PDB file of C-alpha atoms in Angstrom:
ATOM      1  CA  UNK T  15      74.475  57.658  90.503  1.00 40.00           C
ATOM      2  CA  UNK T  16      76.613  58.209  87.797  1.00 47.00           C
ATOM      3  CA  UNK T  17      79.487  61.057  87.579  1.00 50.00           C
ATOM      4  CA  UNK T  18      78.107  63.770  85.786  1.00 47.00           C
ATOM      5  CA  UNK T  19      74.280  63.384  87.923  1.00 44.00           C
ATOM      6  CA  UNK T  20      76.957  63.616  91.152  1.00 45.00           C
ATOM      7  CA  UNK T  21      78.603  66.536  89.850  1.00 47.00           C
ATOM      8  CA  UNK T  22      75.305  68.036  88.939  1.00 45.00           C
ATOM      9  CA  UNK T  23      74.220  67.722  92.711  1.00 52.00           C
ATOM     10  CA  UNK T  24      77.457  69.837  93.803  1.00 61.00           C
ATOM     11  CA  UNK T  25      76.424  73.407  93.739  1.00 62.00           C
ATOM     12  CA  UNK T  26      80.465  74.602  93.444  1.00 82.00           C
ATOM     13  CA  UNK T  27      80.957  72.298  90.608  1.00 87.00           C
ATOM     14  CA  UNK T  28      79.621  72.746  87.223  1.00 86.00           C
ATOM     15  CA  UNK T  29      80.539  70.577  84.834  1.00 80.00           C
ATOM     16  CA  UNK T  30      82.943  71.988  81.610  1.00 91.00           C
ATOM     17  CA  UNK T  31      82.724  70.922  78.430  1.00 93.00           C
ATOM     18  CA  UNK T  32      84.581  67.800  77.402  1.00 96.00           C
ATOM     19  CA  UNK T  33      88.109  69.276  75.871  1.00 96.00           C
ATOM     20  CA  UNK T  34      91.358  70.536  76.140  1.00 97.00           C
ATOM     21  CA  UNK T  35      92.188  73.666  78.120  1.00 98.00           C
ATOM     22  CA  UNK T  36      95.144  76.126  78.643  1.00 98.00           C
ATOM     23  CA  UNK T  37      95.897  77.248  81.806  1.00 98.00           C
ATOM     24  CA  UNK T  38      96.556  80.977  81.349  1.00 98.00           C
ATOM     25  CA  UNK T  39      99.667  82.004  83.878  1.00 98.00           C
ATOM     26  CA  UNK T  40      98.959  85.695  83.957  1.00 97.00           C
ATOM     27  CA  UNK T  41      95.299  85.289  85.163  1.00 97.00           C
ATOM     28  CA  UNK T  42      96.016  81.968  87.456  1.00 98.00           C
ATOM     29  CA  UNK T  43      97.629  82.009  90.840  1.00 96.00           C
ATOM     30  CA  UNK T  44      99.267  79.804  93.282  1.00 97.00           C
ATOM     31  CA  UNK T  45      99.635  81.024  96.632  1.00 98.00           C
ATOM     32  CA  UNK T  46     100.699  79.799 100.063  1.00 97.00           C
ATOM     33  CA  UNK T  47     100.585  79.690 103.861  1.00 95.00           C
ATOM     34  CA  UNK T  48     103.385  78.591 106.158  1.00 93.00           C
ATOM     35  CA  UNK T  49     104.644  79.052 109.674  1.00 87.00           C
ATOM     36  CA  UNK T  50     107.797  79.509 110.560  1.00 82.00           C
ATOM     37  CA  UNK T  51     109.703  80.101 114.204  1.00 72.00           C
ATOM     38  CA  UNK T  52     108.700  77.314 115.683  1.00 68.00           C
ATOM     39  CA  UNK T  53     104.945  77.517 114.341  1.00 65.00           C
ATOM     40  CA  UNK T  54     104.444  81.020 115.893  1.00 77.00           C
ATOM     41  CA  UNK T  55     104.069  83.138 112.981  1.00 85.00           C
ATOM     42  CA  UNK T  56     102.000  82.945 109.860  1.00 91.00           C
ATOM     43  CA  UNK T  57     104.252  83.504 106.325  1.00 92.00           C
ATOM     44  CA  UNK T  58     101.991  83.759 103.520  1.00 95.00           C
ATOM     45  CA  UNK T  59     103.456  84.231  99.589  1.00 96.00           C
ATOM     46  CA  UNK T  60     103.090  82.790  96.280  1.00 98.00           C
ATOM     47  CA  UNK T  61     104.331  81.080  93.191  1.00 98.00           C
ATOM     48  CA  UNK T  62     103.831  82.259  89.348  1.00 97.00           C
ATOM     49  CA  UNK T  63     102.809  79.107  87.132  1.00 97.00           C
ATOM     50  CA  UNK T  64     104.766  79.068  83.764  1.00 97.00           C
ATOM     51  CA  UNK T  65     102.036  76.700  82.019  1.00 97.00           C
ATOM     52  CA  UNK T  66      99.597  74.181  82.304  1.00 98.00           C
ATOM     53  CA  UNK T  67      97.012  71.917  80.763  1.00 98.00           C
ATOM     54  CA  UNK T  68      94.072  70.691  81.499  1.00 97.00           C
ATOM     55  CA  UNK T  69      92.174  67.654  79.485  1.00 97.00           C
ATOM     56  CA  UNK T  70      88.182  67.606  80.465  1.00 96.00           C
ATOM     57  CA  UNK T  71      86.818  64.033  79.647  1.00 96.00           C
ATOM     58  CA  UNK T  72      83.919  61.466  79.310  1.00 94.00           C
ATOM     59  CA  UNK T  73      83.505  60.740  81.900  1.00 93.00           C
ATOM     60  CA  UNK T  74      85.717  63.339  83.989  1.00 93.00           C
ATOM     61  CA  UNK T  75      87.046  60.420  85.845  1.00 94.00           C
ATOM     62  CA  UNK T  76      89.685  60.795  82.745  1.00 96.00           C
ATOM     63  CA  UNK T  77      90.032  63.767  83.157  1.00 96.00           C
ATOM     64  CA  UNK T  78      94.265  65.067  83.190  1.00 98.00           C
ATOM     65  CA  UNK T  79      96.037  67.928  84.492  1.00 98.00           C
ATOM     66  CA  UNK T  80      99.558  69.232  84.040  1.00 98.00           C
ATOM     67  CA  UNK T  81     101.296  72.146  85.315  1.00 98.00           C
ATOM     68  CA  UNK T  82     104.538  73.837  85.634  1.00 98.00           C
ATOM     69  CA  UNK T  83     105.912  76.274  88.533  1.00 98.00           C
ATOM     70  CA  UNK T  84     108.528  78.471  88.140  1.00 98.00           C
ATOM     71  CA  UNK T  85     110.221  77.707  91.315  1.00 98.00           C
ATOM     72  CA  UNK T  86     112.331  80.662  91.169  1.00 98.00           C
ATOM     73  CA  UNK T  87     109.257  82.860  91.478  1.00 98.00           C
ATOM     74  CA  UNK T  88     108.980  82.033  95.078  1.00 97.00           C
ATOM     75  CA  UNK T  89     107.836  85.846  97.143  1.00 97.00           C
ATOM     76  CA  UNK T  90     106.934  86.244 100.603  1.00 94.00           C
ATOM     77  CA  UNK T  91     107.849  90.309 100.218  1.00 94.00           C
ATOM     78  CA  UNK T  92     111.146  89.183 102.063  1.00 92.00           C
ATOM     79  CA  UNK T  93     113.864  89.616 100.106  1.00 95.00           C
ATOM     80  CA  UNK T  94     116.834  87.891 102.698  1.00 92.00           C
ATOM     81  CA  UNK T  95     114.048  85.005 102.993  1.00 90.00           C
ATOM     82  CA  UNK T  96     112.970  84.659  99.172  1.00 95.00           C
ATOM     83  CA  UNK T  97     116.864  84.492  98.066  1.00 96.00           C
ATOM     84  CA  UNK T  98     117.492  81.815 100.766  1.00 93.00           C
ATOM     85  CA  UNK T  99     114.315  79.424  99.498  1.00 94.00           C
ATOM     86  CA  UNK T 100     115.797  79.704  96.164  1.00 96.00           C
ATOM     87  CA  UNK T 101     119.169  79.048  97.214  1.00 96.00           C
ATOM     88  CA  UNK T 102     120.630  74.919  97.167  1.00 95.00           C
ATOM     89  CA  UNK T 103     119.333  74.951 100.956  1.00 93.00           C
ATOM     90  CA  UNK T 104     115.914  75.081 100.032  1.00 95.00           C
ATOM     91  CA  UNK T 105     114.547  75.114  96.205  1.00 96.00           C
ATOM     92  CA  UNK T 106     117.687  75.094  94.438  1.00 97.00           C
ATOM     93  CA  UNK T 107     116.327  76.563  91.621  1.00 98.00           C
ATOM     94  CA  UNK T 108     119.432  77.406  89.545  1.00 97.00           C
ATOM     95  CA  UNK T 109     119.287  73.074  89.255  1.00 98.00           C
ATOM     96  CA  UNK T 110     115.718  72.569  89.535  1.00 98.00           C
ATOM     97  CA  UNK T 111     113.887  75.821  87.503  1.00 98.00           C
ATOM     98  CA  UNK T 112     110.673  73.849  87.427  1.00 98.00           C
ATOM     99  CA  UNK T 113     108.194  72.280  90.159  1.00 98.00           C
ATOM    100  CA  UNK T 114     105.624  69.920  88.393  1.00 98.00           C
ATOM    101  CA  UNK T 115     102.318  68.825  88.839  1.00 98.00           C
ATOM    102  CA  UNK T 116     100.635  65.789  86.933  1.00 98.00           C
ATOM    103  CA  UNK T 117      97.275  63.962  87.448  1.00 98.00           C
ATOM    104  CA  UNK T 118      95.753  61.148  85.263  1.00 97.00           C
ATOM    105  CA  UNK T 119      92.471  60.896  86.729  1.00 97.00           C
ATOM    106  CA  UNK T 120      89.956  63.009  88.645  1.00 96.00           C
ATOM    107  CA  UNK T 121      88.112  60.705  91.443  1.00 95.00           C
ATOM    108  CA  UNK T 122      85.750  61.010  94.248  1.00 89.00           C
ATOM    109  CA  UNK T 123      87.124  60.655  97.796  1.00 88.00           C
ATOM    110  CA  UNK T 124      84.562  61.148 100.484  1.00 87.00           C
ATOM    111  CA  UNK T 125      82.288  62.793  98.603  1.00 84.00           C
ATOM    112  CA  UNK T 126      84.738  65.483  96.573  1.00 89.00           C
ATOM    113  CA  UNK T 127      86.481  65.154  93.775  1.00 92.00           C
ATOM    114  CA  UNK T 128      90.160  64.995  94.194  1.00 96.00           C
ATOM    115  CA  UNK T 129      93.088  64.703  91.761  1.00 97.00           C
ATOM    116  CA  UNK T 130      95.818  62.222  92.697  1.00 98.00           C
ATOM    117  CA  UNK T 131      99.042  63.040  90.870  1.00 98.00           C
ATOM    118  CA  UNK T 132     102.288  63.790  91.119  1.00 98.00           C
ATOM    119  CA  UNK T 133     104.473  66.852  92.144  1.00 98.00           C
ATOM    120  CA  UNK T 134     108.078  67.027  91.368  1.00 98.00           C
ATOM    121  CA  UNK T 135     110.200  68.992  93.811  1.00 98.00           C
ATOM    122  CA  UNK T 136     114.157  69.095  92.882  1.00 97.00           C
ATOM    123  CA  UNK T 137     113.491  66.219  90.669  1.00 96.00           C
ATOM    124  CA  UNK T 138     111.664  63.819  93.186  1.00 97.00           C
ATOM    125  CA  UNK T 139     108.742  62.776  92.660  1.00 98.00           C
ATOM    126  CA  UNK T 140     105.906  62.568  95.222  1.00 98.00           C
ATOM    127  CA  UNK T 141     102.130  61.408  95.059  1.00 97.00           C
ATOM    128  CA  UNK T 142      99.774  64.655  96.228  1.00 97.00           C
ATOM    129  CA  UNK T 143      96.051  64.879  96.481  1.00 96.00           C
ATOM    130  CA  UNK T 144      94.905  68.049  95.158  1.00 97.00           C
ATOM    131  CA  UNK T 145      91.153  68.221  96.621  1.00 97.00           C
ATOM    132  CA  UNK T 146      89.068  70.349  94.006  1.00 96.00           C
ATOM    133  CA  UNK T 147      87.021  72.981  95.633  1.00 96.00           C
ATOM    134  CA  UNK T 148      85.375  74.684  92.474  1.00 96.00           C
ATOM    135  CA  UNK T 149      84.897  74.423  88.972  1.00 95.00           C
ATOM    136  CA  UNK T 150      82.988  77.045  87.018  1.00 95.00           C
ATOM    137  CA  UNK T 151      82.644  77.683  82.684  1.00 94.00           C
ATOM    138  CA  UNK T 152      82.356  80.700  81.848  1.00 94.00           C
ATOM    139  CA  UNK T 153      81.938  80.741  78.032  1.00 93.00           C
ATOM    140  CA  UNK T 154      85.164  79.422  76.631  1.00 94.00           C
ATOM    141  CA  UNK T 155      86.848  79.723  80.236  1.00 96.00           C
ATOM    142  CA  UNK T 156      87.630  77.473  83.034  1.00 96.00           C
ATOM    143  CA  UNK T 157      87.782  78.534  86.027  1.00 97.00           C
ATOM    144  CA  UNK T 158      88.786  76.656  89.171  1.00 97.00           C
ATOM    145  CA  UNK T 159      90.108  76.582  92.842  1.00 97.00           C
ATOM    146  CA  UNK T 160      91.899  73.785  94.538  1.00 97.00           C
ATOM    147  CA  UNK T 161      94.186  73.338  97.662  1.00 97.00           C
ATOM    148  CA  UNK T 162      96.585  70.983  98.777  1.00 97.00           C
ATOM    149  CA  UNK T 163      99.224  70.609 101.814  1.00 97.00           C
ATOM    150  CA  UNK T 164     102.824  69.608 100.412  1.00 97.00           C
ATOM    151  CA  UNK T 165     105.207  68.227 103.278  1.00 96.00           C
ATOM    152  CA  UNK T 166     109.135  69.763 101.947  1.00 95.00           C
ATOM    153  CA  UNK T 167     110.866  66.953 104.075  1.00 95.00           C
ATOM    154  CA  UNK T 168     109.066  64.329 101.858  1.00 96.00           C
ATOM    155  CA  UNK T 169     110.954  66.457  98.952  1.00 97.00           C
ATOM    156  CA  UNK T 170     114.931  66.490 100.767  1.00 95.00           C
ATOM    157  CA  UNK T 171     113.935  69.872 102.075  1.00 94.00           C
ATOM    158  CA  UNK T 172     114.758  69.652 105.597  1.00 92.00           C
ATOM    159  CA  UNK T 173     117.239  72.968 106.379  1.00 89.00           C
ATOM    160  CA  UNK T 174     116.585  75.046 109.195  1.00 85.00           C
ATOM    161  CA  UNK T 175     113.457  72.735 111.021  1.00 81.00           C
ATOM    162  CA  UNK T 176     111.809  74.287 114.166  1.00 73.00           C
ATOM    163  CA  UNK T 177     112.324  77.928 112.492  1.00 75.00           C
ATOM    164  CA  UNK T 178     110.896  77.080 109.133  1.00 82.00           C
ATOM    165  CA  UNK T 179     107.299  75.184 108.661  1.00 86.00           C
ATOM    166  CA  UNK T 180     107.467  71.917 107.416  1.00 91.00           C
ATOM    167  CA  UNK T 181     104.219  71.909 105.581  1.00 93.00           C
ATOM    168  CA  UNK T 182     103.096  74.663 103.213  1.00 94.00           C
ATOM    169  CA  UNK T 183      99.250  74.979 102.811  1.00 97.00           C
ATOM    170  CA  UNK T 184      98.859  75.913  98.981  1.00 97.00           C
ATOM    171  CA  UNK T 185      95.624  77.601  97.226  1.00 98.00           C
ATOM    172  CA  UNK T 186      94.995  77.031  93.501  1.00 98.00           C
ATOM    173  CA  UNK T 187      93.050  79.966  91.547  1.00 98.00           C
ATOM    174  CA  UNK T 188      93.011  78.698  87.839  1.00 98.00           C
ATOM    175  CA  UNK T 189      92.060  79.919  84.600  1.00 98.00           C
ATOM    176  CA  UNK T 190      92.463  78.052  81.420  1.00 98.00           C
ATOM    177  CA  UNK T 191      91.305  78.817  78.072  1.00 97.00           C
ATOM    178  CA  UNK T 192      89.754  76.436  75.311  1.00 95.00           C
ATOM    179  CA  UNK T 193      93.097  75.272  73.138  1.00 90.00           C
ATOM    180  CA  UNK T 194      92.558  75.456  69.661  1.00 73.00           C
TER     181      UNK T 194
END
């Protein structure tokens, strides 16, 4: 079965045309879900993305995707906690303004469609799976959710373990506009 007849069969993913996209910041989100005092309580917040795009090829195997965090954007609605993740113990973000996101290829991985790439935290570079969970076009926009669990010790982020959660569980809401 070829790519497009698999995508066809997945009633969350619809198949956008073949081009490039721009990820529009205001209308996309990045949110996530950690635990923190020794896994006891839930701390939820989010991200803002400062840009992004998206290439949609033939076949979507080719398919690329790149995107830019403002790290300094990290809110949990706790200011003493949001000014210590953006301090050097945690994000750094006076050093590191940026986290990054890049994928080359889209591919299937027990039967979903997953994009390996890279995220850059304080300038290291880690491979992530970013498991897609919807695409949808809606006229000239593309919409899509994805998720993926980053581990901050792979990243040098180790301060404070026990009382802050080593994994953070993010949730991807995009929309990206046709460029040009």
């Amino acid at each position: 079965m070829d790519e497009r007849t698999y995508l066809m069969n997945d009633p969350k993913i619809e198949i956008p045309a073949v081009g490039d996209y721009r990820i529009d910041p205001e209308r996309s989100a990045v949110s996530f879900t950690t635990r923190h005092i020794f896994g006891l309580a839930a701390v939820r917040g989010t991200f803002r993305l400062r840009e992004g795009q998206i290439h949609v090829a033939d076949p979507v195997s080719g398919s690329t995707v790149r995107a830019s965090i403002a790290a300094g954007s990290f809110d949990t609605g706790l200011s003493a906690r949001d000014v210590t993740v953006r301090s050097a113990q945690y994000l750094d973000t006076e050093k590191h303004p940026d986290i990054t996101f890049a994928a080359d290829r889209a591919e299937r991985v027990e039967g979903r469609w997953v994009l390996p790439g890279s995220l850059t935290v304080l300038g290291r570079a880690r491979e992530i799976q970013v498991p897609v969970e919807e695409v949808r076009q809606e006229g000239s926009l593309l919409r899509a959710r994805a998720s993926a669990r980053v581990d901050r010790y792979e990243f040098g982020i180790t301060a404070m373990k026990g009382m802050t959660g080593r994994y953070l569980d993010l949730r991807l809401e995009i929309i990206a506009g046709r460029a040009g």
